């Protein structure tokens, strides 16, 4: 992306490890055996890989795979050549950076003692390997077993599988991968069996996951988190689509909330803060053009479903931070 000012991207060169037989076999299975929900994890990794001038993620290219890297590369190159007002993948870049910043701020807000960070629908998330703020935190990644196994295989291949090298690569204090389906009722139990302690300060990260769930499943996940804030301080970081955004892929996107900043307090969360892509805390210098899609939407009332200028759907992505904490102790 550093060559945008020259009108094109630098030549696309695949990292050498992508040519290894192990990694090629893994990605072949992803392309032929996985559904679109699971494949979206690799697409997100491709976004991090091709916006590497703002996101340091050495594992992203390996986790994305050749197919998704090339597809996004071609889209980005086309956008640059056409002087597009927003470049493909920018929303992934901004979202990633917003969550990174939110996790660091949440951990800083806790009064020592380390904390837990739980990533639901973790996919190809690599924060355990790239965020130094996690050095005192126990990490938990929850996703389908085949998704977690695929990531484990590639990470081990990238680090030549030796325990010493994996330890050097790891930023988090510890990492537990928990195979579970958020659509089932046992995912919290599985987390606890893997070491999650509900009486310990916790950051819950729901990045790019809620809208893939049904309304009932998404609400159940949020309620479970809210109902377990009574024993320790909790920070929730999540993104929500509005109704119009789900029309972009009705087969994949289901849950939405036009006013998540009203929904979360109704579930018991407090200190709720909503941002939109392009807001001062959610642009990171990547959205300069005032006429790009995200800046145009920010200036419109959230109640509007279609843009008054051209009738296009007002597709919004909301970034939410909220808190939960135990009741104050009464001093007698």
JSON list of C-alpha atoms in Angstrom, two decimals, residues 52-184:
[
{"chain": "A", "resi": 52, "resn": "UNK", "atom": "CA", "xyz": [0.78, -4.29, 6.60]},
{"chain": "A", "resi": 53, "resn": "UNK", "atom": "CA", "xyz": [2.06, -0.73, 6.46]},
{"chain": "A", "resi": 54, "resn": "UNK", "atom": "CA", "xyz": [-0.28, -0.01, 9.40]},
{"chain": "A", "resi": 55, "resn": "UNK", "atom": "CA", "xyz": [-0.74, -3.49, 10.92]},
{"chain": "A", "resi": 56, "resn": "UNK", "atom": "CA", "xyz": [2.29, -5.49, 11.96]},
{"chain": "A", "resi": 57, "resn": "UNK", "atom": "CA", "xyz": [1.21, -9.12, 11.58]},
{"chain": "A", "resi": 58, "resn": "UNK", "atom": "CA", "xyz": [3.95, -11.46, 10.26]},
{"chain": "A", "resi": 59, "resn": "UNK", "atom": "CA", "xyz": [1.56, -14.44, 10.30]},
{"chain": "A", "resi": 60, "resn": "UNK", "atom": "CA", "xyz": [-1.28, -12.84, 8.33]},
{"chain": "A", "resi": 61, "resn": "UNK", "atom": "CA", "xyz": [-0.06, -13.82, 4.85]},
{"chain": "A", "resi": 62, "resn": "UNK", "atom": "CA", "xyz": [0.36, -17.45, 5.84]},
{"chain": "A", "resi": 63, "resn": "UNK", "atom": "CA", "xyz": [-3.06, -17.60, 7.47]},
{"chain": "A", "resi": 64, "resn": "UNK", "atom": "CA", "xyz": [-4.80, -15.87, 4.57]},
{"chain": "A", "resi": 65, "resn": "UNK", "atom": "CA", "xyz": [-3.47, -18.14, 1.83]},
{"chain": "A", "resi": 66, "resn": "UNK", "atom": "CA", "xyz": [-2.69, -17.47, -1.81]},
{"chain": "A", "resi": 67, "resn": "UNK", "atom": "CA", "xyz": [-6.27, -17.36, -3.11]},
{"chain": "A", "resi": 68, "resn": "UNK", "atom": "CA", "xyz": [-7.57, -14.69, -0.73]},
{"chain": "A", "resi": 69, "resn": "UNK", "atom": "CA", "xyz": [-4.37, -12.65, -0.90]},
{"chain": "A", "resi": 70, "resn": "UNK", "atom": "CA", "xyz": [-4.56, -12.48, -4.70]},
{"chain": "A", "resi": 71, "resn": "UNK", "atom": "CA", "xyz": [-8.27, -11.64, -4.74]},
{"chain": "A", "resi": 72, "resn": "UNK", "atom": "CA", "xyz": [-7.89, -8.74, -2.34]},
{"chain": "A", "resi": 73, "resn": "UNK", "atom": "CA", "xyz": [-4.67, -7.58, -3.99]},
{"chain": "A", "resi": 74, "resn": "UNK", "atom": "CA", "xyz": [-6.49, -7.31, -7.33]},
{"chain": "A", "resi": 75, "resn": "UNK", "atom": "CA", "xyz": [-9.34, -5.34, -5.74]},
{"chain": "A", "resi": 76, "resn": "UNK", "atom": "CA", "xyz": [-6.95, -2.93, -4.03]},
{"chain": "A", "resi": 77, "resn": "UNK", "atom": "CA", "xyz": [-4.95, -2.41, -7.20]},
{"chain": "A", "resi": 78, "resn": "UNK", "atom": "CA", "xyz": [-8.14, -1.69, -9.16]},
{"chain": "A", "resi": 79, "resn": "UNK", "atom": "CA", "xyz": [-9.30, 0.80, -6.54]},
{"chain": "A", "resi": 80, "resn": "UNK", "atom": "CA", "xyz": [-5.98, 2.64, -6.65]},
{"chain": "A", "resi": 81, "resn": "UNK", "atom": "CA", "xyz": [-5.92, 2.78, -10.46]},
{"chain": "A", "resi": 82, "resn": "UNK", "atom": "CA", "xyz": [-9.50, 4.11, -10.45]},
{"chain": "A", "resi": 83, "resn": "UNK", "atom": "CA", "xyz": [-8.76, 6.69, -7.73]},
{"chain": "A", "resi": 84, "resn": "UNK", "atom": "CA", "xyz": [-11.47, 5.21, -5.53]},
{"chain": "A", "resi": 85, "resn": "UNK", "atom": "CA", "xyz": [-12.43, 7.26, -2.48]},
{"chain": "A", "resi": 86, "resn": "UNK", "atom": "CA", "xyz": [-12.09, 4.18, -0.25]},
{"chain": "A", "resi": 87, "resn": "UNK", "atom": "CA", "xyz": [-9.69, 1.31, -0.84]},
{"chain": "A", "resi": 88, "resn": "UNK", "atom": "CA", "xyz": [-10.72, -2.33, -0.43]},
{"chain": "A", "resi": 89, "resn": "UNK", "atom": "CA", "xyz": [-9.73, -3.72, 2.94]},
{"chain": "A", "resi": 90, "resn": "UNK", "atom": "CA", "xyz": [-9.60, -0.35, 4.70]},
{"chain": "A", "resi": 91, "resn": "UNK", "atom": "CA", "xyz": [-12.55, -1.27, 6.90]},
{"chain": "A", "resi": 92, "resn": "UNK", "atom": "CA", "xyz": [-10.66, -4.37, 8.11]},
{"chain": "A", "resi": 93, "resn": "UNK", "atom": "CA", "xyz": [-7.58, -2.26, 8.79]},
{"chain": "A", "resi": 94, "resn": "UNK", "atom": "CA", "xyz": [-9.50, 0.36, 10.78]},
{"chain": "A", "resi": 95, "resn": "UNK", "atom": "CA", "xyz": [-11.50, -2.25, 12.67]},
{"chain": "A", "resi": 96, "resn": "UNK", "atom": "CA", "xyz": [-8.34, -4.19, 13.56]},
{"chain": "A", "resi": 97, "resn": "UNK", "atom": "CA", "xyz": [-6.58, -1.09, 14.84]},
{"chain": "A", "resi": 98, "resn": "UNK", "atom": "CA", "xyz": [-9.63, 0.01, 16.84]},
{"chain": "A", "resi": 99, "resn": "UNK", "atom": "CA", "xyz": [-9.84, -3.35, 18.60]},
{"chain": "A", "resi": 100, "resn": "UNK", "atom": "CA", "xyz": [-6.07, -3.37, 19.20]},
{"chain": "A", "resi": 101, "resn": "UNK", "atom": "CA", "xyz": [-6.29, 0.04, 20.83]},
{"chain": "A", "resi": 102, "resn": "UNK", "atom": "CA", "xyz": [-9.37, -0.96, 22.82]},
{"chain": "A", "resi": 103, "resn": "UNK", "atom": "CA", "xyz": [-7.73, -4.09, 24.21]},
{"chain": "A", "resi": 104, "resn": "UNK", "atom": "CA", "xyz": [-4.67, -2.15, 25.33]},
{"chain": "A", "resi": 105, "resn": "UNK", "atom": "CA", "xyz": [-6.80, 0.56, 26.96]},
{"chain": "A", "resi": 106, "resn": "UNK", "atom": "CA", "xyz": [-8.96, -2.02, 28.74]},
{"chain": "A", "resi": 107, "resn": "UNK", "atom": "CA", "xyz": [-5.96, -3.87, 30.15]},
{"chain": "A", "resi": 108, "resn": "UNK", "atom": "CA", "xyz": [-4.45, -0.58, 31.32]},
{"chain": "A", "resi": 109, "resn": "UNK", "atom": "CA", "xyz": [-7.70, 0.30, 33.10]},
{"chain": "A", "resi": 110, "resn": "UNK", "atom": "CA", "xyz": [-7.57, -2.80, 35.30]},
{"chain": "A", "resi": 111, "resn": "UNK", "atom": "CA", "xyz": [-5.76, -2.43, 38.63]},
{"chain": "A", "resi": 112, "resn": "UNK", "atom": "CA", "xyz": [-2.91, -4.87, 38.15]},
{"chain": "A", "resi": 113, "resn": "UNK", "atom": "CA", "xyz": [-2.99, -8.60, 38.68]},
{"chain": "A", "resi": 114, "resn": "UNK", "atom": "CA", "xyz": [-3.10, -9.47, 34.99]},
{"chain": "A", "resi": 115, "resn": "UNK", "atom": "CA", "xyz": [-6.32, -10.18, 33.16]},
{"chain": "A", "resi": 116, "resn": "UNK", "atom": "CA", "xyz": [-8.01, -12.53, 30.76]},
{"chain": "A", "resi": 117, "resn": "UNK", "atom": "CA", "xyz": [-8.74, -11.73, 27.12]},
{"chain": "A", "resi": 118, "resn": "UNK", "atom": "CA", "xyz": [-11.37, -13.85, 25.41]},
{"chain": "A", "resi": 119, "resn": "UNK", "atom": "CA", "xyz": [-11.78, -13.68, 21.63]},
{"chain": "A", "resi": 120, "resn": "UNK", "atom": "CA", "xyz": [-15.05, -15.21, 20.46]},
{"chain": "A", "resi": 121, "resn": "UNK", "atom": "CA", "xyz": [-15.09, -16.36, 16.84]},
{"chain": "A", "resi": 122, "resn": "UNK", "atom": "CA", "xyz": [-11.30, -15.92, 16.83]},
{"chain": "A", "resi": 123, "resn": "UNK", "atom": "CA", "xyz": [-10.73, -17.19, 13.30]},
{"chain": "A", "resi": 124, "resn": "UNK", "atom": "CA", "xyz": [-7.22, -16.27, 12.17]},
{"chain": "A", "resi": 125, "resn": "UNK", "atom": "CA", "xyz": [-6.72, -13.70, 14.94]},
{"chain": "A", "resi": 126, "resn": "UNK", "atom": "CA", "xyz": [-3.04, -13.35, 15.90]},
{"chain": "A", "resi": 127, "resn": "UNK", "atom": "CA", "xyz": [-3.09, -10.85, 18.74]},
{"chain": "A", "resi": 128, "resn": "UNK", "atom": "CA", "xyz": [-1.52, -13.38, 21.10]},
{"chain": "A", "resi": 129, "resn": "UNK", "atom": "CA", "xyz": [1.56, -13.18, 18.85]},
{"chain": "A", "resi": 130, "resn": "UNK", "atom": "CA", "xyz": [1.66, -9.48, 18.02]},
{"chain": "A", "resi": 131, "resn": "UNK", "atom": "CA", "xyz": [0.39, -7.31, 20.92]},
{"chain": "A", "resi": 132, "resn": "UNK", "atom": "CA", "xyz": [2.96, -6.66, 23.64]},
{"chain": "A", "resi": 133, "resn": "UNK", "atom": "CA", "xyz": [0.22, -5.34, 25.97]},
{"chain": "A", "resi": 134, "resn": "UNK", "atom": "CA", "xyz": [-0.85, -8.98, 26.44]},
{"chain": "A", "resi": 135, "resn": "UNK", "atom": "CA", "xyz": [2.36, -9.99, 28.22]},
{"chain": "A", "resi": 136, "resn": "UNK", "atom": "CA", "xyz": [0.58, -10.39, 31.57]},
{"chain": "A", "resi": 137, "resn": "UNK", "atom": "CA", "xyz": [-2.70, -11.69, 30.16]},
{"chain": "A", "resi": 138, "resn": "UNK", "atom": "CA", "xyz": [-4.12, -15.17, 29.69]},
{"chain": "A", "resi": 139, "resn": "UNK", "atom": "CA", "xyz": [-5.64, -15.43, 26.21]},
{"chain": "A", "resi": 140, "resn": "UNK", "atom": "CA", "xyz": [-8.55, -17.61, 25.15]},
{"chain": "A", "resi": 141, "resn": "UNK", "atom": "CA", "xyz": [-9.56, -18.13, 21.51]},
{"chain": "A", "resi": 142, "resn": "UNK", "atom": "CA", "xyz": [-12.95, -19.70, 20.77]},
{"chain": "A", "resi": 143, "resn": "UNK", "atom": "CA", "xyz": [-13.92, -21.03, 17.35]},
{"chain": "A", "resi": 144, "resn": "UNK", "atom": "CA", "xyz": [-14.88, -24.16, 15.42]},
{"chain": "A", "resi": 145, "resn": "UNK", "atom": "CA", "xyz": [-12.40, -27.01, 15.98]},
{"chain": "A", "resi": 146, "resn": "UNK", "atom": "CA", "xyz": [-11.33, -27.19, 12.33]},
{"chain": "A", "resi": 147, "resn": "UNK", "atom": "CA", "xyz": [-10.61, -23.44, 12.25]},
{"chain": "A", "resi": 148, "resn": "UNK", "atom": "CA", "xyz": [-8.44, -23.61, 15.36]},
{"chain": "A", "resi": 149, "resn": "UNK", "atom": "CA", "xyz": [-6.65, -26.72, 14.10]},
{"chain": "A", "resi": 150, "resn": "UNK", "atom": "CA", "xyz": [-5.89, -25.06, 10.78]},
{"chain": "A", "resi": 151, "resn": "UNK", "atom": "CA", "xyz": [-4.41, -22.03, 12.55]},
{"chain": "A", "resi": 152, "resn": "UNK", "atom": "CA", "xyz": [-2.39, -24.23, 14.90]},
{"chain": "A", "resi": 153, "resn": "UNK", "atom": "CA", "xyz": [-0.95, -26.19, 11.96]},
{"chain": "A", "resi": 154, "resn": "UNK", "atom": "CA", "xyz": [0.13, -23.04, 10.12]},
{"chain": "A", "resi": 155, "resn": "UNK", "atom": "CA", "xyz": [1.56, -21.31, 13.18]},
{"chain": "A", "resi": 156, "resn": "UNK", "atom": "CA", "xyz": [3.56, -24.42, 14.03]},
{"chain": "A", "resi": 157, "resn": "UNK", "atom": "CA", "xyz": [4.81, -24.65, 10.44]},
{"chain": "A", "resi": 158, "resn": "UNK", "atom": "CA", "xyz": [5.83, -20.99, 10.59]},
{"chain": "A", "resi": 159, "resn": "UNK", "atom": "CA", "xyz": [7.78, -21.50, 13.81]},
{"chain": "A", "resi": 160, "resn": "UNK", "atom": "CA", "xyz": [9.20, -24.91, 12.86]},
{"chain": "A", "resi": 161, "resn": "UNK", "atom": "CA", "xyz": [7.16, -26.43, 15.71]},
{"chain": "A", "resi": 162, "resn": "UNK", "atom": "CA", "xyz": [9.83, -26.12, 18.41]},
{"chain": "A", "resi": 163, "resn": "UNK", "atom": "CA", "xyz": [8.60, -25.10, 21.85]},
{"chain": "A", "resi": 164, "resn": "UNK", "atom": "CA", "xyz": [11.40, -22.58, 22.29]},
{"chain": "A", "resi": 165, "resn": "UNK", "atom": "CA", "xyz": [10.60, -20.76, 19.06]},
{"chain": "A", "resi": 166, "resn": "UNK", "atom": "CA", "xyz": [6.86, -20.75, 19.80]},
{"chain": "A", "resi": 167, "resn": "UNK", "atom": "CA", "xyz": [7.59, -19.23, 23.20]},
{"chain": "A", "resi": 168, "resn": "UNK", "atom": "CA", "xyz": [9.72, -16.52, 21.60]},
{"chain": "A", "resi": 169, "resn": "UNK", "atom": "CA", "xyz": [6.95, -15.76, 19.11]},
{"chain": "A", "resi": 170, "resn": "UNK", "atom": "CA", "xyz": [4.20, -15.58, 21.73]},
{"chain": "A", "resi": 171, "resn": "UNK", "atom": "CA", "xyz": [3.42, -12.16, 23.21]},
{"chain": "A", "resi": 172, "resn": "UNK", "atom": "CA", "xyz": [0.61, -13.22, 25.57]},
{"chain": "A", "resi": 173, "resn": "UNK", "atom": "CA", "xyz": [1.33, -14.81, 28.93]},
{"chain": "A", "resi": 174, "resn": "UNK", "atom": "CA", "xyz": [-0.59, -17.90, 27.81]},
{"chain": "A", "resi": 175, "resn": "UNK", "atom": "CA", "xyz": [-2.91, -18.98, 25.00]},
{"chain": "A", "resi": 176, "resn": "UNK", "atom": "CA", "xyz": [-5.73, -21.50, 25.21]},
{"chain": "A", "resi": 177, "resn": "UNK", "atom": "CA", "xyz": [-7.63, -22.47, 22.07]},
{"chain": "A", "resi": 178, "resn": "UNK", "atom": "CA", "xyz": [-11.15, -23.63, 22.90]},
{"chain": "A", "resi": 179, "resn": "UNK", "atom": "CA", "xyz": [-13.10, -25.58, 20.29]},
{"chain": "A", "resi": 180, "resn": "UNK", "atom": "CA", "xyz": [-16.73, -24.54, 20.65]},
{"chain": "A", "resi": 181, "resn": "UNK", "atom": "CA", "xyz": [-19.75, -23.39, 18.64]},
{"chain": "A", "resi": 182, "resn": "UNK", "atom": "CA", "xyz": [-21.25, -20.11, 19.86]},
{"chain": "A", "resi": 183, "resn": "UNK", "atom": "CA", "xyz": [-24.61, -21.31, 18.57]},
{"chain": "A", "resi": 184, "resn": "UNK", "atom": "CA", "xyz": [-24.60, -24.02, 21.23]}
]
